[in-house]
XYZ file of C-alpha atoms in Angstrom:
670
model
C 103.327 65.668 317.967
C 101.191 65.835 314.854
C 101.309 62.553 312.944
C 102.045 62.570 309.198
C 100.547 60.159 306.660
C 103.676 57.999 306.716
C 103.199 57.327 310.404
C 106.197 59.365 311.616
C 105.743 62.368 313.853
C 107.128 65.778 312.836
C 110.096 66.497 315.028
C 110.771 62.878 315.798
C 114.393 61.624 315.908
C 113.680 59.412 312.906
C 112.510 62.378 310.828
C 115.431 64.556 311.981
C 117.934 61.944 310.881
C 116.266 61.462 307.503
C 115.889 65.189 306.870
C 119.519 65.836 307.765
C 120.485 63.348 305.068
C 118.345 65.246 302.542
C 119.728 68.607 303.586
C 123.392 67.653 303.354
C 122.978 66.112 299.919
C 122.671 69.589 298.366
C 126.391 70.131 297.656
C 126.153 67.247 295.189
C 123.843 69.155 292.822
C 120.851 67.001 293.694
C 122.157 63.943 291.828
C 120.235 60.840 292.837
C 123.302 58.643 293.210
C 127.081 59.085 293.463
C 129.506 56.352 292.508
C 133.001 56.204 293.972
C 136.028 54.037 294.693
C 138.147 54.115 297.837
C 141.756 53.009 298.316
C 144.171 53.966 301.060
C 143.491 57.568 302.042
C 141.845 58.310 298.692
C 138.317 58.515 297.359
C 137.754 58.639 293.586
C 134.334 60.173 292.897
C 133.407 59.234 289.345
C 130.259 61.349 289.045
C 132.068 64.583 289.937
C 135.381 63.401 288.386
C 137.368 64.372 291.463
C 140.007 62.653 293.596
C 139.984 63.347 297.335
C 142.739 62.613 299.841
C 141.341 62.738 303.392
C 138.459 64.816 301.970
C 140.913 67.299 300.409
C 140.845 67.788 296.643
C 143.827 66.410 294.683
C 144.199 68.367 291.400
C 144.439 66.135 288.327
C 144.334 66.926 284.616
C 141.443 65.293 282.725
C 143.724 62.744 281.051
C 145.467 61.803 284.302
C 142.054 61.330 285.924
C 140.974 59.080 283.020
C 144.112 56.954 283.410
C 143.527 56.573 287.165
C 139.876 55.641 286.642
C 140.770 53.019 284.027
C 143.390 51.444 286.300
C 141.152 51.483 289.366
C 138.250 49.933 287.455
C 140.540 47.058 286.522
C 142.279 46.895 289.901
C 144.521 43.856 290.279
C 144.585 43.228 286.517
C 147.118 44.308 283.900
C 145.839 47.058 281.583
C 147.711 46.967 278.268
C 149.276 50.239 277.126
C 147.490 50.187 273.768
C 144.094 49.682 275.369
C 144.813 52.395 277.916
C 145.824 54.897 275.237
C 142.758 54.108 273.140
C 140.513 54.718 276.124
C 142.164 57.960 277.242
C 142.832 59.361 273.744
C 140.074 57.718 271.679
C 140.126 60.164 268.771
C 143.741 61.325 268.750
C 146.999 59.598 267.853
C 149.507 59.906 270.685
C 152.910 58.414 271.288
C 153.584 56.021 274.158
C 155.719 58.692 275.817
C 152.578 60.719 276.517
C 151.105 57.818 278.477
C 154.341 57.265 280.413
C 154.530 60.934 281.288
C 150.935 61.091 282.514
C 151.383 57.938 284.606
C 154.427 59.590 286.186
C 152.304 62.639 287.040
C 149.644 60.352 288.521
C 152.190 58.569 290.704
C 153.375 61.888 292.091
C 149.793 62.956 292.813
C 149.215 59.706 294.727
C 152.404 60.265 296.726
C 154.350 57.306 295.390
C 158.044 57.505 296.105
C 160.842 56.119 298.187
C 159.290 54.631 301.310
C 155.771 55.582 300.261
C 152.886 53.314 299.316
C 152.775 51.850 295.842
C 149.529 52.036 293.926
C 150.620 51.454 290.320
C 152.854 48.613 289.158
C 154.615 48.798 285.792
C 154.490 45.571 283.809
C 157.457 45.765 281.382
C 156.517 45.787 277.689
C 152.818 45.378 278.559
C 151.189 48.033 280.673
C 150.217 48.859 284.244
C 148.381 47.261 287.166
C 146.656 49.008 290.080
C 147.837 47.019 293.105
C 146.135 48.801 296.033
C 142.994 47.313 297.603
C 139.952 49.043 296.116
C 136.395 49.190 297.477
C 133.502 50.347 295.352
C 130.334 51.996 296.674
C 127.422 54.253 295.821
C 125.649 56.919 297.808
C 121.953 56.280 298.468
C 119.146 57.951 296.549
C 118.890 60.756 299.094
C 122.496 61.643 298.474
C 123.784 60.553 301.903
C 126.990 58.670 302.565
C 126.992 54.920 303.144
C 126.912 54.655 306.912
C 130.063 53.479 308.656
C 129.691 50.600 311.127
C 128.904 51.850 314.651
C 130.236 50.439 317.938
C 129.355 46.786 318.533
C 128.506 46.491 314.801
C 125.283 48.443 315.119
C 124.404 50.088 311.785
C 121.918 52.970 311.856
C 119.688 53.938 308.924
C 116.858 56.489 308.858
C 114.314 54.080 310.321
C 115.968 50.685 310.771
C 118.817 49.215 312.797
C 120.955 46.224 311.941
C 122.677 44.563 314.883
C 125.572 42.163 314.219
C 124.187 41.520 310.775
C 120.587 40.821 311.965
C 117.731 43.259 311.253
C 116.014 44.997 314.155
C 112.565 46.537 313.924
C 113.394 50.085 315.043
C 116.139 52.156 316.588
C 114.394 51.769 319.930
C 114.622 47.987 319.629
C 118.362 48.215 319.205
C 119.112 50.402 322.229
C 119.115 47.614 324.850
C 121.975 45.918 322.976
C 124.149 48.961 323.725
C 123.190 48.634 327.383
C 120.746 51.481 328.112
C 117.587 51.096 330.133
C 114.229 51.316 328.402
C 113.101 54.387 330.314
C 116.130 56.457 329.145
C 115.834 55.288 325.574
C 114.451 58.517 324.092
C 117.128 60.673 325.757
C 119.927 58.497 324.471
C 118.338 58.393 321.070
C 118.195 62.174 320.913
C 121.876 62.392 321.874
C 122.745 59.826 319.218
C 120.876 61.812 316.590
C 122.733 64.972 317.614
C 126.086 63.204 317.419
C 125.293 61.686 314.029
C 124.048 65.032 312.727
C 127.185 66.775 314.003
C 129.398 64.215 312.305
C 127.452 64.636 309.082
C 127.775 68.427 309.318
C 131.562 68.237 309.763
C 132.035 65.677 307.022
C 129.830 67.357 304.462
C 131.135 70.810 305.275
C 134.661 69.666 304.521
C 133.602 67.622 301.559
C 131.264 70.323 300.314
C 134.154 72.768 300.240
C 136.305 70.313 298.330
C 133.630 69.451 295.822
C 132.429 73.026 295.475
C 136.028 73.984 294.798
C 136.259 71.254 292.201
C 133.052 72.443 290.574
C 134.195 76.046 290.594
C 137.490 74.991 289.056
C 135.708 73.325 286.158
C 134.581 76.636 284.721
C 136.453 77.320 281.488
C 139.435 79.668 281.461
C 138.817 81.850 278.431
C 141.681 84.370 278.677
C 145.384 83.759 279.212
C 148.816 85.382 279.042
C 152.088 83.502 278.463
C 154.757 85.385 280.412
C 158.433 85.398 279.365
C 160.173 82.214 280.466
C 163.145 82.440 282.828
C 166.577 80.802 282.633
C 169.380 80.525 285.167
C 171.932 81.120 282.399
C 172.796 84.748 281.743
C 173.800 84.521 278.078
C 172.085 85.850 274.979
C 171.491 82.374 273.516
C 169.521 81.343 276.616
C 167.401 84.502 276.456
C 166.662 83.886 272.793
C 165.733 80.284 273.532
C 163.302 81.329 276.245
C 161.688 83.922 274.008
C 161.192 81.392 271.223
C 159.576 78.836 273.523
C 157.154 81.413 274.937
C 156.416 82.707 271.438
C 155.712 79.185 270.195
C 153.258 78.595 273.062
C 151.489 81.865 272.277
C 151.181 80.828 268.628
C 149.847 77.378 269.536
C 147.367 78.624 272.133
C 146.155 81.334 269.754
C 144.798 78.579 267.529
C 142.353 77.481 270.243
C 138.830 78.726 269.551
C 137.179 80.595 272.389
C 140.469 81.557 274.045
C 141.800 85.113 274.189
C 145.612 85.076 274.232
C 147.555 88.237 275.031
C 149.906 89.097 272.111
C 153.634 88.527 272.474
C 154.367 92.244 272.004
C 152.386 93.006 275.172
C 153.765 90.302 277.487
C 157.308 91.143 276.325
C 157.077 94.180 278.620
C 157.427 91.811 281.598
C 160.747 90.385 280.405
C 163.490 90.787 282.979
C 161.098 92.170 285.593
C 159.840 90.748 288.850
C 156.086 90.413 288.758
C 153.152 89.194 290.790
C 150.971 86.900 288.608
C 147.849 88.304 290.295
C 148.810 91.831 289.345
C 149.620 90.691 285.811
C 146.141 89.159 285.614
C 144.588 92.454 286.641
C 146.812 94.485 284.318
C 146.079 92.328 281.283
C 142.508 91.412 282.228
C 143.120 87.655 281.989
C 141.883 84.755 284.074
C 145.170 82.805 283.980
C 148.871 83.157 283.249
C 151.520 80.666 282.135
C 154.958 80.955 283.713
C 157.997 78.843 283.014
C 161.667 78.141 283.497
C 164.119 76.638 281.018
C 167.373 74.793 281.625
C 169.573 73.630 278.760
C 172.246 70.987 279.269
C 174.059 69.949 276.113
C 171.514 68.471 273.718
C 168.867 68.174 276.455
C 166.353 70.809 277.419
C 164.306 70.883 280.621
C 161.187 73.062 280.774
C 159.026 73.688 283.833
C 155.664 75.200 282.904
C 152.911 76.284 285.301
C 149.338 77.430 284.732
C 148.108 79.825 287.434
C 144.477 80.811 287.932
C 144.954 84.422 289.051
C 141.247 84.846 289.805
C 141.256 82.096 292.440
C 144.961 82.526 293.299
C 145.676 78.850 292.659
C 148.023 76.746 290.570
C 145.819 74.804 288.183
C 148.571 72.713 286.684
C 152.345 72.315 286.556
C 154.630 69.954 284.696
C 158.317 69.436 283.959
C 159.398 68.292 280.501
C 162.820 66.787 279.781
C 163.481 66.340 276.073
C 166.174 66.283 273.437
C 166.606 69.568 271.594
C 165.811 67.682 268.384
C 162.267 67.236 269.735
C 161.706 70.885 270.615
C 158.655 71.206 268.358
C 157.016 68.236 270.038
C 157.700 69.413 273.583
C 156.204 72.817 272.830
C 153.109 71.121 271.474
C 152.985 68.834 274.530
C 152.964 71.902 276.770
C 150.256 73.675 274.782
C 148.149 70.474 274.737
C 148.434 70.014 278.490
C 147.593 73.675 279.075
C 144.566 73.328 276.817
C 143.270 70.330 278.759
C 143.441 72.336 281.964
C 141.714 75.360 280.478
C 138.561 73.206 280.258
C 137.423 74.815 277.031
C 134.546 73.083 275.301
C 135.124 72.522 271.601
C 132.598 71.469 269.030
C 133.394 68.657 266.612
C 134.772 70.934 263.902
C 136.973 72.880 266.312
C 138.349 69.681 267.809
C 139.152 68.352 264.340
C 141.108 71.496 263.461
C 143.055 71.325 266.700
C 143.890 67.638 266.200
C 145.000 68.385 262.637
C 147.321 71.129 263.842
C 148.884 68.835 266.430
C 149.512 66.120 263.867
C 151.006 68.745 261.561
C 153.509 69.780 264.247
C 154.450 66.138 264.809
C 155.066 65.841 261.079
C 157.308 68.917 261.057
C 159.273 67.608 264.016
C 159.825 64.255 262.278
C 160.821 65.985 259.015
C 163.317 68.146 260.871
C 165.302 65.060 261.969
C 166.317 64.422 258.335
C 166.680 60.666 258.805
C 164.987 58.154 256.526
C 162.784 56.993 259.388
C 161.956 60.561 260.411
C 161.035 61.603 256.864
C 158.754 58.594 256.444
C 157.112 59.362 259.795
C 156.619 62.914 258.588
C 154.825 61.679 255.478
C 152.587 59.492 257.639
C 151.682 62.386 259.957
C 150.972 64.784 257.084
C 148.845 62.170 255.338
C 146.821 61.720 258.534
C 146.174 65.450 258.539
C 145.050 65.365 254.908
C 142.784 62.387 255.570
C 141.251 64.346 258.438
C 140.989 67.633 256.541
C 141.734 67.596 252.772
C 141.773 71.413 252.740
C 144.657 71.725 255.248
C 147.201 73.415 252.956
C 150.269 73.313 255.283
C 150.095 69.497 255.353
C 150.621 69.375 251.566
C 153.631 71.680 251.940
C 154.943 69.322 254.623
C 154.533 66.376 252.251
C 156.443 68.270 249.558
C 159.303 68.953 251.948
C 159.521 65.303 253.017
C 159.739 64.129 249.412
C 162.338 66.821 248.686
C 164.521 65.633 251.576
C 164.109 61.970 250.648
C 165.838 62.882 247.386
C 168.484 65.009 249.114
C 169.468 62.160 251.418
C 169.466 59.546 248.689
C 166.406 57.584 249.797
C 164.429 58.297 246.603
C 165.541 58.919 243.034
C 164.898 62.458 241.780
C 162.385 61.169 239.239
C 160.450 59.453 242.061
C 160.564 62.135 244.739
C 160.457 65.485 242.962
C 157.254 64.965 240.906
C 155.399 63.983 244.103
C 156.881 66.956 245.900
C 155.845 69.300 243.099
C 152.277 67.974 243.000
C 151.951 68.442 246.770
C 153.376 71.987 246.709
C 151.056 73.036 243.873
C 148.081 71.500 245.696
C 148.955 73.532 248.786
C 149.086 76.741 246.725
C 145.784 75.898 245.031
C 144.243 75.882 248.509
C 146.169 78.885 249.848
C 148.300 80.924 247.456
C 149.679 82.986 250.364
C 151.267 79.983 252.105
C 154.982 80.763 252.462
C 155.835 77.141 253.259
C 154.467 75.970 249.910
C 156.262 78.716 247.952
C 159.501 77.625 249.650
C 158.921 73.969 248.742
C 158.199 74.919 245.133
C 161.270 77.180 244.939
C 163.470 74.269 246.013
C 161.955 72.108 243.253
C 162.216 74.871 240.657
C 165.956 75.120 241.240
C 166.979 71.525 241.928
C 164.606 69.704 239.548
C 163.393 72.214 236.948
C 166.746 74.074 236.882
C 164.866 77.313 236.456
C 166.934 79.963 238.221
C 164.590 82.873 237.568
C 161.387 81.198 238.776
C 163.192 79.686 241.745
C 164.437 83.044 243.013
C 161.014 84.608 242.562
C 159.442 81.855 244.647
C 162.060 82.213 247.390
C 161.622 85.965 247.559
C 157.844 85.689 247.643
C 158.003 83.161 250.473
C 160.258 85.442 252.520
C 158.002 88.420 251.857
C 154.911 86.479 252.931
C 156.528 85.095 256.071
C 159.897 86.650 256.979
C 160.121 84.450 260.085
C 160.009 81.155 258.150
C 163.537 79.798 258.594
C 163.583 77.124 255.816
C 162.901 79.837 253.223
C 166.104 81.639 254.236
C 167.995 78.357 254.541
C 167.190 77.037 251.080
C 167.520 80.474 249.514
C 171.079 80.557 250.873
C 171.769 77.258 249.050
C 170.499 78.843 245.851
C 172.676 81.943 246.337
C 175.874 80.058 247.177
C 175.503 77.880 244.056
C 175.601 81.079 242.003
C 178.691 82.374 243.860
C 176.728 85.080 245.683
C 178.620 84.199 248.854
C 177.969 87.204 251.079
C 174.217 87.038 250.448
C 174.245 83.281 251.014
C 176.026 83.559 254.375
C 173.652 86.325 255.483
C 170.587 84.212 254.647
C 172.051 81.146 256.388
C 172.741 83.221 259.485
C 169.179 84.523 259.388
C 167.850 80.956 259.291
C 169.968 80.090 262.337
C 168.744 83.181 264.205
C 165.135 82.234 263.502
C 165.649 78.641 264.670
C 168.356 78.718 267.337
C 167.243 75.287 268.573
C 167.557 73.631 265.175
C 170.743 71.675 264.561
C 169.748 71.525 260.900
C 169.799 75.325 260.534
C 173.070 75.579 262.465
C 174.694 72.791 260.427
C 173.532 74.425 257.214
C 175.504 77.558 258.058
C 178.596 75.335 258.241
C 177.772 73.968 254.784
C 177.458 77.453 253.282
C 180.728 78.562 254.895
C 182.439 75.492 253.427
C 181.167 76.178 249.901
C 182.208 79.816 250.298
C 185.761 78.663 251.016
C 185.705 79.619 254.736
C 186.796 76.238 256.052
C 188.025 77.315 259.492
C 184.696 78.992 260.249
C 182.851 75.947 258.908
C 184.807 73.634 261.225
C 184.178 75.919 264.188
C 180.451 76.103 263.441
C 180.008 72.348 263.060
C 182.142 71.552 266.109
C 179.807 73.653 268.264
C 176.912 71.503 267.118
C 178.771 68.227 267.630
C 179.711 69.301 271.151
C 175.962 69.493 271.865
C 174.893 66.509 269.782
C 177.754 64.109 268.959
C 175.423 62.165 266.632
C 174.451 65.031 264.319
C 175.506 63.480 261.024
C 174.823 66.614 258.902
C 177.365 68.459 261.066
C 179.792 65.540 260.643
C 179.356 65.715 256.893
C 180.108 69.419 256.580
C 182.975 69.381 259.102
C 184.523 66.384 257.329
C 184.412 68.224 254.011
C 186.068 71.285 255.547
C 188.727 69.110 257.195
C 189.435 67.535 253.830
C 189.932 70.898 252.119
C 192.465 71.800 254.808
C 194.341 68.546 254.193
C 193.297 67.146 257.598
C 192.479 63.740 256.122
C 192.493 61.594 259.291
C 189.958 63.954 260.902
C 187.834 64.001 257.749
C 187.856 60.210 257.420
C 186.911 59.803 261.100
C 183.888 62.090 260.670
C 182.742 60.322 257.502
C 183.177 56.872 259.024
C 181.019 57.805 261.994
C 178.489 59.458 259.686
C 178.162 56.250 257.660
C 177.477 54.237 260.819
C 174.868 56.706 262.053
C 172.994 57.342 258.815
C 173.685 54.399 256.512
C 173.463 56.992 253.730
C 175.144 56.321 250.345
C 175.952 60.036 250.341
C 178.093 59.696 253.478
C 179.707 56.541 252.071
C 180.617 58.367 248.855
C 182.144 61.246 250.828
C 184.249 58.705 252.710
C 185.376 57.241 249.376
C 186.429 60.671 248.122
C 188.381 61.359 251.335
C 190.180 58.041 250.874
C 190.982 58.966 247.243
C 192.134 62.502 248.055
C 194.391 61.220 250.842
C 196.057 58.651 248.559
C 194.280 55.580 249.919
C 193.341 54.222 246.520
C 192.531 50.673 247.634
C 190.064 51.923 250.215
C 188.505 54.285 247.650
C 188.086 51.460 245.130
C 186.470 49.343 247.823
C 183.922 52.094 248.466
C 183.164 52.270 244.729
C 182.399 48.556 244.802
C 180.092 49.004 247.793
C 178.230 51.796 246.008
C 177.771 49.593 242.926
C 176.261 46.907 245.148
C 173.947 49.448 246.771
C 172.595 50.591 243.400
C 170.465 47.461 243.182
C 168.841 48.315 246.526
C 168.485 52.109 246.606
C 169.367 55.298 244.819
C 173.057 56.194 244.621
C 173.861 59.714 243.421
C 175.995 59.628 240.223
C 177.383 63.011 241.284
C 178.929 61.497 244.424
C 180.427 58.608 242.435
C 181.947 61.186 240.067
C 183.493 62.882 243.114
C 185.393 59.692 244.040
C 186.774 59.369 240.518
C 187.764 63.038 240.616
C 189.663 62.335 243.837
C 191.418 59.419 242.151
C 192.404 61.660 239.237
C 190.371 59.636 236.714
C 188.862 62.573 234.787
C 187.131 60.589 232.037
C 185.280 58.454 234.573
C 184.450 61.562 236.581
C 182.856 63.279 233.554
C 181.065 60.067 232.575
C 179.321 60.012 235.956
C 178.693 63.772 235.890
C 176.879 63.353 232.570
C 174.825 60.597 234.147
C 174.044 62.940 237.042
C 172.967 65.629 234.558
C 170.662 63.217 232.713
C 169.048 62.043 235.974
C 168.685 65.621 237.248
C 170.765 64.792 240.291
C 170.287 67.649 242.740
C 173.998 68.013 243.516
C 174.781 69.011 239.941
C 173.475 72.465 240.840
C 176.474 72.866 243.202
C 178.992 72.062 240.459
C 180.146 75.657 239.995
C 181.332 76.055 243.610
C 181.944 72.514 244.860
C 185.652 72.292 245.884
C 185.641 68.523 245.260
C 185.672 69.170 241.514
C 188.251 71.950 241.597
C 190.758 69.989 239.473
C 188.195 69.479 236.695
C 187.490 73.167 236.087
C 190.320 73.566 233.592
C 188.896 70.799 231.412
C 186.942 72.063 228.360
C 184.036 69.776 229.216
C 183.418 71.589 232.496
C 182.067 74.982 231.237
C 179.829 73.191 228.742
C 178.257 71.192 231.569
C 177.752 74.377 233.608
C 176.003 76.056 230.677
C 173.604 73.152 230.212
C 172.652 73.160 233.887
C 171.901 76.879 233.733
C 174.724 77.819 236.098
C 176.428 80.112 233.602
C 174.909 83.467 232.585
């Protein structure tokens, strides 16, 4: 054999073993070194960002992989939740629920369950600890695996042997320890090389397939179709719910740069049909499809969403989401975010900033939609984060305006504190984008409730609806405007339209009950609000409107029960005042007087609507006191004054000469 400069002969066993190591390193893209962790049946390869179970690839989303890596790196130690979230989502605000959900997905991927091994321990109120035994290793510079110990603790390298921990000069020197005679040494050595090479071939073939698959699956998915979601319920409400969820996902995914999303009008053709996702992919020329199922139980909604790579005929990702209906905006954003992470799209800094801003905006809208003091303040915080990130993001200013508007409506802020801020924010939004329907709606609300300008308010409402007919709050607040002017049929039609556009919103559904009550249709109002309370027993807007309708029907015990529960849930002076009026109207004067005292005490702490105090005096039959407080409400531009013309609570005051004069000054009379 011809000697080479390094002293080894071409074709020698030593060279064959070394060359086989070089050859089988190719699946790893020629990287000089691979770092990994092993625990149980798993290997976590950090350089390729893959998890293998018995050399088979375990699919993980990028965030789930990051969580696993962080826990494994700190194996045996508690990793605080805050630190874990900052590492996994360094540039994005996320709620703790996102971390909990991803840890749950990770546990399932690792096979944790009843009777199975435990890898992750939850430390209450702190974080998580990886409890499995972890070993850390690196592949050598040639890309080969760290050699496993051989029989009798003989470790073989390309040109050295280590026997029982002691170095030997060559492979030949080690052979006698295994018990072979010197003269058969070369034969045995050749067989050993063949066996080692065969083992390497098998291992790297299997691993190569897994890693190659992982590498192939990291190519971005740049085209997608969201197919109609399915539901096991056969009613129209369920079908509408499914359509809205799919439509919302299409809208969210359409905001991702570099992603082609099939329009809703096209995928709607698959509704109610059996389909093969692979055929859909070919028909629509997309790389992936999203399928889903929805189950609604009371005020809880369960959504199963799956992302299928139709090109490789593989499920890329799947997740089940169980949420309250009140959080429907957030769950839809959670789904679109998780889908995005599995699409593997690469965004530049500006694109990522826009996407993060949109997600924060949706969180703000979800918080605003809860209509609680805490929710409205959270909404302001989210919208302000968006503005800090992107001062030109017009919808965030409209969101701010709406939060300040509702803080006044629910008695958290005085009109003079909330409405000017709301107006400034709405005008700022329109300065940035004059076609923004949300901002025109916010301004219309202010024009009517604060400026008392009927003409301008209606123009703004109509423009908002023309710009965006599908924007439910525009129809909702326009219905409030119409009912205040006794245009009852139009008001009910607009309120119904708002409910149709947002079938998942308890606010829109409750609002229809409010409009029916003001229109004098108390039985329908009670029926509407009872439907909502059957789904969500803690919906205090529905309690408010049902209680008012009960009161008008003389069902005072039922009305008082609703108002009492509403006070406990909301702590709102508005609900307390309604309770006081119900006491007064039912003849419980002592209880009504007690509520008046409580409202006086509250005035030193927060805003108390003079209009609602006037309502209690009206219920007690004390007209002079009622008009005194109505005048105060007029001077303070109390928003409820604009309902004076149709509010049944003040029915007994309408014959008083002071009443039409007050209507004229508020602009409620022609």
